[in-house]
Coordinates of C-alpha atoms and ligand atoms in Angstrom, one line a residue:
X249 CA -39.2 130.9 0.6
X250 CA -39.0 130.8 4.4
X251 CA -40.6 128.8 7.1
X252 CA -43.6 130.4 8.9
X253 CA -42.9 132.3 12.1
X254 CA -42.1 129.4 14.4
X255 CA -42.8 128.9 18.1
X256 CA -39.1 129.1 18.9
X257 CA -38.8 125.8 20.9
X258 CA -41.5 123.8 19.0
X259 CA -39.1 120.8 18.7
X260 CA -38.8 120.3 22.5
X261 CA -42.2 118.6 22.7
X262 CA -43.0 117.8 19.0
X263 CA -44.5 114.7 17.7
X264 CA -42.5 114.0 14.5
X265 CA -43.9 111.6 11.9
X266 CA -41.3 109.8 9.7
X267 CA -42.3 109.5 6.1
X268 CA -40.4 106.9 4.0
X269 CA -41.4 108.4 0.7
X270 CA -40.9 105.2 -1.4
X271 CA -43.7 103.6 0.6
X272 CA -46.0 106.4 1.6
X273 CA -48.2 107.1 -1.5
X274 CA -47.6 106.7 -5.2
X275 CA -49.1 109.5 -7.4
X276 CA -47.9 108.4 -10.8
X277 CA -48.5 104.6 -10.9
X278 CA -45.0 103.4 -11.0
X279 CA -45.5 101.4 -7.8
X280 CA -43.1 103.7 -5.9
X281 CA -44.2 106.4 -3.5
X282 CA -43.2 110.0 -4.4
X283 CA -43.3 113.6 -3.2
X284 CA -46.7 114.5 -4.9
X285 CA -48.0 111.4 -3.1
X286 CA -46.9 112.8 0.2
X287 CA -48.5 116.2 -0.6
X288 CA -51.8 114.5 -1.4
X289 CA -51.9 113.0 2.1
X290 CA -50.7 115.9 4.2
X291 CA -54.2 116.4 5.5
X292 CA -54.0 112.9 7.0
X293 CA -50.9 114.0 9.0
X294 CA -52.5 117.3 10.1
X295 CA -55.7 115.4 11.1
X296 CA -53.8 112.9 13.0
X297 CA -52.3 115.7 15.1
X298 CA -48.6 115.4 14.6
X299 CA -46.4 118.6 14.6
X300 CA -43.8 117.7 12.0
X301 CA -42.9 115.3 9.2
X302 CA -39.5 113.9 8.8
X303 CA -38.7 112.7 5.3
X304 CA -36.2 109.9 4.6
X305 CA -33.9 110.8 1.7
X306 CA -35.5 111.9 -1.6
X307 CA -32.4 113.3 -3.2
X308 CA -30.9 112.1 -6.5
X309 CA -29.6 108.6 -5.9
X310 CA -28.9 105.3 -7.6
X311 CA -31.1 103.8 -4.8
X312 CA -28.6 101.2 -3.7
X313 CA -29.6 101.8 -0.1
X314 CA -33.1 103.2 -0.4
X315 CA -31.7 106.7 -1.2
X316 CA -29.1 106.8 1.7
X317 CA -26.6 106.8 -1.2
X318 CA -26.8 110.3 -2.5
X319 CA -25.4 111.4 -5.8
X320 CA -26.7 115.0 -5.8
X321 CA -27.7 116.7 -2.5
X322 CA -29.3 119.6 -4.3
X323 CA -31.8 117.7 -6.4
X324 CA -34.7 115.3 -6.1
X325 CA -34.5 111.8 -7.5
X326 CA -36.8 111.5 -10.6
X327 CA -38.4 108.5 -8.8
X328 CA -39.8 110.9 -6.3
X329 CA -40.4 114.0 -8.4
X330 CA -38.3 117.1 -8.9
X331 CA -37.1 120.1 -7.0
X332 CA -40.4 121.9 -7.6
X333 CA -42.2 119.0 -5.9
X334 CA -39.9 119.4 -2.9
X335 CA -40.6 123.1 -2.7
X336 CA -44.3 122.5 -3.1
X337 CA -44.2 119.9 -0.4
X338 CA -42.4 122.2 2.1
X339 CA -44.9 125.0 1.3
X340 CA -48.0 122.7 1.5
X341 CA -46.8 121.2 4.8
X342 CA -46.4 124.7 6.3
X343 CA -49.9 125.6 5.1
X344 CA -51.1 122.5 7.1
X345 CA -49.2 123.7 10.1
X346 CA -46.6 121.0 9.8
X347 CA -42.9 121.5 10.1
X348 CA -40.6 119.7 7.7
X349 CA -37.4 117.8 8.7
X350 CA -35.2 116.3 6.1
X351 CA -32.5 113.7 6.3
X352 CA -28.9 114.7 5.9
X353 CA -26.4 111.9 5.1
X354 CA -22.9 113.2 5.7
X355 CA -20.9 110.1 6.4
X356 CA -20.8 108.9 2.8
X357 CA -22.0 109.7 -0.7
X358 CA -23.1 107.4 -3.5
X359 CA -20.3 106.0 -5.6
X360 CA -22.0 107.8 -8.5
X361 CA -21.5 111.2 -6.8
X362 CA -19.3 113.4 -9.1
X363 CA -16.7 113.6 -6.4
X364 CA -16.3 109.8 -6.2
X365 CA -16.4 109.4 -9.9
X366 CA -13.5 111.9 -10.1
X367 CA -11.7 110.2 -7.2
X368 CA -11.9 106.8 -8.9
X369 CA -11.0 108.1 -12.3
X370 CA -7.9 110.0 -11.2
X371 CA -4.6 108.5 -10.1
X372 CA -3.3 107.8 -6.6
X373 CA -2.1 110.9 -4.9
X374 CA -4.4 113.2 -6.9
X375 CA -6.4 115.8 -4.9
X376 CA -9.7 114.2 -5.9
X377 CA -8.8 111.2 -3.9
X378 CA -8.4 113.3 -0.7
X379 CA -12.1 113.9 -0.3
X380 CA -12.6 110.2 0.5
X381 CA -10.7 107.7 2.6
X382 CA -8.5 106.1 0.1
X383 CA -5.3 104.2 1.1
X384 CA -2.7 101.8 -0.2
X385 CA -3.3 98.2 0.9
X386 CA -1.2 96.0 3.2
X387 CA 0.8 93.0 2.1
X388 CA 3.7 92.7 -0.3
X389 CA 1.7 94.1 -3.2
X390 CA -1.0 96.0 -1.4
X391 CA -3.3 93.0 -1.9
X392 CA -4.7 93.2 1.6
X393 CA -7.1 95.9 2.9
X394 CA -5.6 98.8 4.8
X395 CA -7.1 97.6 8.1
X396 CA -9.4 94.9 9.4
X397 CA -12.7 96.9 9.6
X398 CA -16.0 95.4 8.6
X399 CA -18.9 97.1 6.9
X400 CA -22.1 97.4 9.1
X401 CA -23.9 95.5 6.3
X402 CA -21.4 92.6 6.4
X403 CA -18.2 91.9 4.6
X404 CA -15.0 94.0 4.6
X405 CA -15.3 97.8 4.9
X406 CA -12.8 98.3 2.0
X407 CA -13.1 97.9 -1.7
X408 CA -10.2 97.9 -4.2
X409 CA -10.0 100.4 -7.0
X410 CA -8.7 99.1 -10.4
X411 CA -5.4 100.8 -9.8
X412 CA -4.8 98.9 -6.6
X413 CA -5.7 101.5 -3.9
X414 CA -8.6 100.8 -1.5
X415 CA -11.5 103.0 -0.4
X416 CA -13.4 102.8 2.9
X417 CA -17.1 102.2 3.2
X418 CA -18.6 101.6 6.6
X419 CA -21.8 100.6 4.8
X420 CA -22.2 99.2 1.2
X421 CA -19.3 99.5 -1.4
X422 CA -21.7 101.9 -3.2
X423 CA -21.5 104.2 -0.2
X424 CA -17.9 105.5 0.0
X425 CA -17.0 107.3 3.3
X426 CA -16.1 111.0 3.0
X427 CA -13.0 112.4 4.5
X428 CA -14.2 114.8 7.1
X429 CA -10.6 116.1 7.7
X430 CA -10.9 117.8 4.2
X431 CA -12.0 121.5 4.3
X432 CA -13.9 121.1 1.0
X433 CA -16.0 118.4 2.5
X434 CA -16.9 120.6 5.4
X435 CA -17.5 123.6 3.2
X436 CA -19.8 121.6 0.8
X437 CA -22.0 120.3 3.6
X438 CA -22.3 123.8 5.1
X439 CA -23.6 124.8 1.6
X440 CA -26.0 121.9 1.4
X441 CA -27.5 122.8 4.8
X442 CA -27.9 126.4 3.8
X443 CA -29.5 125.4 0.5
X444 CA -32.2 123.4 2.2
X445 CA -32.7 126.0 5.0
X446 CA -33.2 128.6 2.3
X447 CA -35.7 126.3 0.7
X448 CA -37.7 126.4 4.0
X449 CA -37.0 123.2 5.8
X450 CA -37.3 123.4 9.6
X451 CA -34.6 121.0 10.4
X452 CA -32.3 118.0 9.6
X453 CA -32.0 114.6 11.0
X454 CA -28.4 113.7 10.7
X455 CA -27.9 110.1 9.6
X456 CA -25.0 108.1 11.0
X457 CA -24.0 111.2 13.0
X458 CA -21.5 109.2 15.0
X459 CA -19.5 108.0 12.0
X460 CA -18.0 111.0 10.2
X461 CA -14.6 111.2 12.0
X462 CA -12.4 108.1 12.3
X463 CA -9.5 107.6 14.7
X464 CA -6.1 108.8 13.6
X465 CA -4.2 106.2 11.7
X466 CA -7.3 104.0 11.1
X467 CA -6.1 101.3 13.6
X468 CA -7.2 97.7 13.4
X469 CA -10.0 96.9 15.8
X470 CA -11.4 93.6 17.2
X471 CA -14.9 93.9 18.6
X472 CA -15.8 91.6 21.3
X473 CA -19.2 90.7 19.9
X474 CA -18.4 89.9 16.3
X475 CA -17.5 91.9 13.2
X476 CA -20.9 93.4 12.3
X477 CA -22.3 94.0 15.7
X478 CA -22.8 97.7 15.1
X479 CA -25.2 97.9 17.9
X480 CA -23.1 96.3 20.6
X481 CA -22.1 98.4 23.5
X482 CA -18.4 98.1 23.1
X483 CA -18.5 99.3 19.5
X484 CA -19.2 102.9 20.5
X485 CA -15.5 103.2 21.4
X486 CA -14.4 101.6 18.1
X487 CA -12.0 103.7 16.0
X488 CA -14.7 104.2 13.3
X489 CA -17.5 105.4 15.6
X490 CA -18.2 108.2 18.1
X491 CA -14.8 109.9 18.0
X492 CA -14.7 113.1 20.0
X493 CA -13.6 115.2 17.1
X494 CA -16.9 114.7 15.4
X495 CA -18.4 117.3 17.7
X496 CA -16.4 120.1 16.0
X497 CA -18.5 119.4 12.9
X498 CA -21.7 119.8 14.7
X499 CA -20.6 123.0 16.5
X500 CA -20.0 124.5 13.1
X501 CA -23.4 123.4 11.9
X502 CA -25.1 124.8 15.0
X503 CA -23.6 128.1 14.3
X504 CA -25.1 128.0 10.8
X505 CA -28.5 126.9 11.9
X506 CA -28.7 129.4 14.7
X507 CA -28.9 132.1 12.0
X508 CA -32.2 130.6 10.9
X509 CA -34.5 130.9 14.0
X510 CA -36.7 128.0 14.9
X511 CA -34.8 125.4 12.9
X512 CA -33.5 122.2 14.4
X513 CA -30.7 119.6 14.2
X514 CA -31.4 116.0 15.3
X515 CA -28.7 113.5 15.8
X516 CA -29.1 110.0 14.4
X517 CA -26.2 108.6 16.3
X518 CA -26.0 105.0 17.5
X519 CA -23.8 105.1 20.5
X520 CA -23.5 102.8 23.5
X521 CA -25.3 104.7 26.2
X522 CA -27.4 107.8 27.0
X523 CA -24.4 109.6 28.4
X524 CA -22.5 109.2 25.1
X525 CA -25.5 110.4 23.2
X526 CA -25.8 113.5 25.4
X527 CA -22.5 114.7 23.9
X528 CA -24.3 115.2 20.6
X529 CA -26.9 117.6 22.0
X530 CA -26.9 120.8 24.0
X531 CA -26.4 124.5 23.4
X532 CA -23.5 124.3 21.0
X533 CA -24.5 121.2 19.1
X534 CA -27.7 119.5 18.1
X535 CA -31.1 120.2 19.6
X536 CA -32.0 116.6 20.2
X537 CA -31.0 113.0 19.4
X538 CA -32.9 109.9 18.3
X539 CA -33.1 107.6 21.3
X540 CA -32.0 104.2 19.8
X541 CA -31.7 102.7 23.3
X542 CA -35.4 103.3 24.0
X543 CA -36.3 101.9 20.6
X544 CA -34.5 98.6 21.5
X545 CA -35.9 98.2 25.0
X546 CA -38.1 95.2 25.3
X547 CA -41.6 95.2 26.9
X548 CA -40.3 94.7 30.4
X549 CA -41.1 97.2 33.2
X550 CA -37.7 97.4 35.0
X551 CA -35.9 97.9 31.6
X552 CA -38.3 100.6 30.6
X553 CA -38.0 102.5 33.9
X554 CA -34.2 102.3 33.6
X555 CA -34.0 103.6 30.1
X556 CA -36.5 106.4 30.7
X557 CA -34.6 107.5 33.9
X558 CA -31.3 107.4 32.1
X559 CA -32.6 109.3 29.1
X560 CA -34.2 112.0 31.1
X561 CA -31.2 112.5 33.4
X562 CA -28.6 112.7 30.7
X563 CA -30.4 115.0 28.3
X564 CA -31.7 117.3 31.0
X565 CA -28.1 117.7 32.3
X566 CA -27.3 119.3 28.9
X567 CA -30.5 121.3 28.7
X568 CA -32.0 119.1 25.8
X569 CA -35.3 117.3 25.7
X570 CA -35.4 113.5 25.6
X571 CA -36.8 111.8 22.6
X572 CA -38.7 108.5 22.2
X573 CA -39.3 106.2 19.3
X574 CA -40.7 102.7 18.9
X575 CA -40.4 102.0 15.1
X576 CA -38.5 103.3 12.1
X577 CA -37.5 102.2 8.6
X578 CA -34.6 100.1 9.9
X579 CA -36.2 97.9 12.5
X580 CA -39.0 95.3 12.8
X581 CA -42.2 97.2 13.5
X582 CA -43.1 97.3 17.2
X583 CA -46.6 95.7 16.6
X584 CA -44.6 92.7 15.5
X585 CA -41.6 92.9 17.9
X586 CA -43.9 92.9 20.9
X587 CA -45.6 89.7 19.6
X588 CA -42.5 87.7 20.7
X589 CA -41.4 87.1 24.3
X590 CA -39.5 90.1 25.7
X591 CA -36.3 88.0 26.0
X592 CA -36.2 87.1 22.3
X593 CA -33.3 88.7 20.5
X594 CA -34.2 91.6 18.1
X595 CA -34.4 90.0 14.6
X596 CA -33.2 91.8 11.5
X597 CA -36.1 90.9 9.4
X598 CA -38.5 87.9 9.7
X599 CA -39.2 85.4 7.0
X600 CA -41.9 82.7 6.3
X601 CA -39.6 80.0 7.7
X602 CA -39.1 81.9 11.0
X603 CA -41.4 81.5 14.1
X604 CA -44.3 83.9 13.5
X605 CA -45.3 86.5 16.1
X606 CA -48.4 86.4 18.2
X607 CA -50.2 89.2 16.2
X608 CA -52.9 90.0 18.7
X609 CA -50.5 90.1 21.6
X610 CA -48.1 92.2 19.5
X611 CA -50.7 94.8 18.7
X612 CA -52.1 94.9 22.2
X613 CA -48.6 95.6 23.6
X614 CA -47.7 98.0 20.8
X615 CA -50.8 100.1 21.7
X616 CA -49.9 100.0 25.4
X617 CA -46.3 100.9 24.6
X618 CA -47.4 103.8 22.4
X619 CA -49.7 105.3 25.0
X620 CA -46.8 105.1 27.5
X621 CA -44.4 106.8 25.0
X622 CA -46.8 109.6 24.1
X623 CA -47.2 110.5 27.8
X624 CA -43.4 111.0 28.3
X625 CA -41.9 114.5 28.4
X626 CA -39.9 115.3 25.4
X627 CA -40.3 114.7 21.6
X628 CA -41.9 111.6 20.2
X629 CA -41.2 110.1 16.9
X630 CA -43.7 108.0 14.9
X631 CA -43.0 105.9 11.9
X632 CA -45.5 105.9 9.0
X633 CA -48.2 103.3 9.4
X634 CA -47.8 102.7 13.1
X635 CA -50.9 104.8 13.7
X636 CA -52.7 102.0 11.8
X637 CA -51.2 99.3 14.0
X638 CA -49.4 98.0 11.0
X639 CA -47.3 94.8 11.6
X640 CA -44.2 93.8 9.9
X641 CA -44.5 91.8 6.6
X642 CA -43.2 88.6 8.1
X643 CA -43.8 86.3 5.1
X644 CA -42.2 88.1 2.2
X645 CA -40.7 85.5 -0.2
X646 CA -36.9 85.8 -0.6
X647 CA -37.2 86.5 -4.4
X648 CA -39.1 89.7 -3.6
X649 CA -36.6 91.1 -1.1
X650 CA -35.1 94.4 -2.1
X651 CA -32.9 95.5 0.8
X652 CA -29.2 95.3 0.1
X653 CA -28.6 93.9 3.6
X654 CA -30.3 90.7 2.4
X655 CA -28.0 90.2 -0.5
X656 CA -24.8 91.5 1.1
X657 CA -25.2 89.3 4.2
X658 CA -25.7 86.3 1.8
X659 CA -29.2 85.8 3.3
X660 CA -28.0 85.6 6.9
X661 CA -29.9 88.8 7.6
X662 CA -33.3 89.1 6.0
X663 CA -33.0 92.9 5.9
X664 CA -35.5 95.7 6.4
X665 CA -38.1 95.3 3.7
X666 CA -40.7 94.0 6.1
X667 CA -41.1 97.4 7.7
X668 CA -41.0 99.3 4.4
X669 CA -44.2 97.8 2.8
X670 CA -46.4 100.5 1.1
X671 CA -49.1 101.9 3.3
X672 CA -52.8 100.8 2.9
X673 CA -54.9 103.9 2.7
X674 CA -58.1 102.2 1.5
X675 CA -59.6 98.8 2.2
X676 CA -59.9 98.0 -1.4
X677 CA -57.8 97.5 -4.6
X678 CA -55.7 98.7 -6.3
X679 CA -53.0 98.4 -3.8
X680 CA -55.0 99.5 -0.8
X681 CA -55.1 103.1 -2.2
X682 CA -51.3 103.3 -2.1
X683 CA -51.3 104.2 -5.8
X684 CA -53.3 103.9 -9.0
X685 CA -51.7 100.6 -10.1
X686 CA -52.1 97.1 -8.8
X687 CA -48.4 96.4 -8.2
X688 CA -46.2 98.2 -5.7
X689 CA -42.4 97.9 -5.2
X690 CA -43.0 95.5 -2.3
X691 CA -46.3 93.6 -2.2
X692 CA -48.7 94.3 0.6
X693 CA -49.4 91.1 2.5
X694 CA -52.9 89.4 2.7
X695 CA -55.2 91.0 5.2
X696 CA -53.6 94.5 4.8
X697 CA -57.0 96.0 3.9
X698 CA -58.1 95.5 7.5
X699 CA -55.5 98.1 8.6
X700 CA -56.5 100.6 6.0
X701 CA -57.0 104.2 7.2
X702 CA -60.6 104.4 5.8
X703 CA -61.6 101.3 7.8
X704 CA -60.2 102.8 11.0
X705 CA -60.9 106.4 10.9
X706 CA -64.5 106.2 12.1
X707 CA -64.0 103.3 14.4
X708 CA -63.7 104.4 18.1
X709 CA -61.8 101.3 19.0
X710 CA -59.3 101.4 16.2
X711 CA -55.6 102.0 16.6
X712 CA -55.8 105.1 14.5
X713 CA -58.4 106.6 16.8
X714 CA -56.3 105.7 19.8
X715 CA -53.4 107.7 18.3
X716 CA -55.6 110.5 17.2
X717 CA -57.1 111.0 20.7
X718 CA -53.8 110.5 22.5
X719 CA -52.2 113.3 20.4
X720 CA -55.0 115.7 21.3
X721 CA -54.8 114.9 25.0
X722 CA -51.0 115.2 24.8
X723 CA -51.2 118.6 23.4
X724 CA -54.0 119.7 25.7
X725 CA -52.1 118.6 28.9
X726 CA -48.8 119.7 27.4
X727 CA -47.3 116.4 28.3
X728 CA -44.3 116.9 26.0
X729 CA -43.2 119.8 28.2
X730 CA -44.1 118.2 31.5
X731 CA -42.1 116.5 34.3
X732 CA -42.2 112.8 35.1
X733 CA -42.6 111.7 38.7
X734 CA -42.5 107.9 39.2
X735 CA -45.3 106.2 41.1
X736 CA -44.9 102.8 42.7
X737 CA -47.6 100.3 41.6
X738 CA -45.3 97.2 41.9
X739 CA -42.3 95.9 39.9
X740 CA -44.2 95.0 36.7
X741 CA -45.9 98.3 36.4
X742 CA -44.5 101.5 34.7
X743 CA -46.5 104.3 36.4
X744 CA -45.8 108.0 36.7
X745 CA -47.5 111.3 36.8
X746 CA -46.9 114.0 34.2
X747 CA -48.6 117.2 35.3
X748 CA -52.3 116.5 35.7
X749 CA -52.1 113.0 34.2
X750 CA -51.4 109.7 35.8
X751 CA -50.1 107.1 33.5
X752 CA -50.2 103.4 34.4
X753 CA -48.8 100.7 32.1
X754 CA -49.4 97.2 33.3
X755 CA -46.8 94.7 32.1
X756 CA -47.6 92.2 34.8
X757 CA -50.0 89.2 34.9
X758 CA -52.7 90.6 37.1
X759 CA -54.9 93.7 36.8
X760 CA -53.7 96.8 38.7
X761 CA -56.2 98.9 40.7
X762 CA -56.3 102.7 40.0
X763 CA -56.3 105.1 42.9
X764 CA -59.0 107.6 43.6
X765 CA -61.7 106.2 41.2
X766 CA -61.3 109.1 38.7
X767 CA -62.6 108.1 35.3
X768 CA -59.8 107.3 32.8
X769 CA -59.0 109.9 30.1
X770 CA -57.7 107.4 27.6
X771 CA -56.7 103.7 27.4
X772 CA -54.9 101.4 25.0
X773 CA -57.8 98.9 25.0
X774 CA -61.4 99.1 25.9
X775 CA -61.8 98.8 29.7
X776 CA -64.4 96.6 31.2
X777 CA -63.7 97.9 34.6
X778 CA -62.8 101.6 34.7
X779 CA -61.0 101.2 38.0
X780 CA -58.4 98.8 36.9
X781 CA -55.7 98.4 34.3
X782 CA -55.6 94.9 32.7
X783 CA -52.4 93.1 31.6
X784 CA -50.6 94.7 28.7
X785 CA -52.6 97.9 28.8
X786 CA -51.9 101.6 29.5
X787 CA -54.4 103.9 31.0
X788 CA -54.2 107.7 31.3
X789 CA -56.2 109.1 34.3
X790 CA -56.9 112.7 35.2
X791 CA -55.2 113.2 38.5
X792 CA -57.6 114.8 41.0
X793 CA -56.3 113.6 44.4
X794 CA -52.8 114.2 45.7
X795 CA -50.6 111.2 45.1
Ligands
LIG208 C1 -28.8 104.8 8.6 C2 -30.1 104.7 7.9 C3 -30.1 103.3 7.2 C4 -29.0 103.4 6.2 C5 -27.6 103.6 6.8 C6 -26.6 103.9 5.8 O1 -28.5 103.9 9.6 O2 -31.1 104.7 8.9 O3 -31.3 103.1 6.6 O4 -28.9 102.1 5.5 O5 -27.7 104.8 7.6 O6 -26.7 105.1 5.2

């Protein structure tokens, strides 16, 4: 089965919709979303007007980390269906004119992967151990871990095997890190890529792309900002992240994928700055990279202008498009994030005991931020449910939390469940149309029905309709392929032209007057005065005059 004849550079301006299969739609009533559920809602994605779907992992997995712990890369977890469902999904998506991007998780496997089972079973020094990073400990009897590294989920990055050796896991102990110096590891992933390419996928998003290669000798490392501060700037030069030799891996992968025209590699690499990220993209490596810096930028005009400028400059220097993203399965949804003051630190989960966001403000700013993002040149990434204006579940009781981050951090971090709540498709029970049964793996909060797709689809003022229309205009005016030229409307305003469209996002306290008096094309809220942009709103205007 092969992908349909592709517009060769479709990915440069694509709108990519992330599906977290567990929470998208449940076809069989077990309370967990699945691949047939995704198939049954493909028409929604096609109607919405996105170009591609990007599936979080659906491979065989003990599900310690929502499927990011893979035990068989060639098969589908029974929770989500089987390999025929995956093939059907790829085919059905193509029939709907949608590309399919799948996640690839090369940094680690599950501890239930046959390779790790063999490594753990065999004795120190055996070849099976070479595929992972397994070392003797320090101290008189090897009782101390080989170095002082910490796991990104909290706690030490090493776990001891019964025979006394230690294995490295930058994430959970159930996610042992592979040894990317080993030729068999490299050969195996080349096979996995080819297998899914032959099954028709249009691309891969590479999870933890900055992690595969570790510094020689695995030296100790003391971060300036605390042991688990994965996102801190100084960490990108840490011995476990962003090592130059990782790029050899991606050069090999690019050579493979170039033999399948129209397919794409996307880097999910958390590095310190846009210039480090640019190393992952370009003619001999990946086609584009997730822009985590933009994702973390607060609703603050100077910060937004800075990150947009830096992103465009560094990616265009290597001939790649920039990308933009506001939400995903790891962060608090932007409709909730923006309901806190911009200077508030980014929380990892919000609970009933925490200060609650200003919901109306959050949604208003989220809509404005979305219209800003969708007007930027490059590719835009949406996370399922943001087109409904879904907020985070901020009142999930602790006993219902599922994310391993919650348990592993001893409750210090509430984890990522709040952005992974099953979608409401219908404004009535059971489960808001998520599935045939009343219970879902995470409960939907009260009031979820108001966000349901069937309540929004025919409402011209709904968030869904705002996305729907924006995606049509974006395509019509080819904004994804355009060029940004800044306009000066004052320090608290992000304003630019992109081809025939003027975009004005007002983050200040007073309304901003539009030039020329041309009628707006689109706006993030209903305008009472078509000649001015109110606070926390974005307006797109057809540019008629010269400015
Ligand atoms: C990536 C994924 C995250 C996962 C982690 C470990 O950061 O986005 O969900 O927990 O990798 O695989």
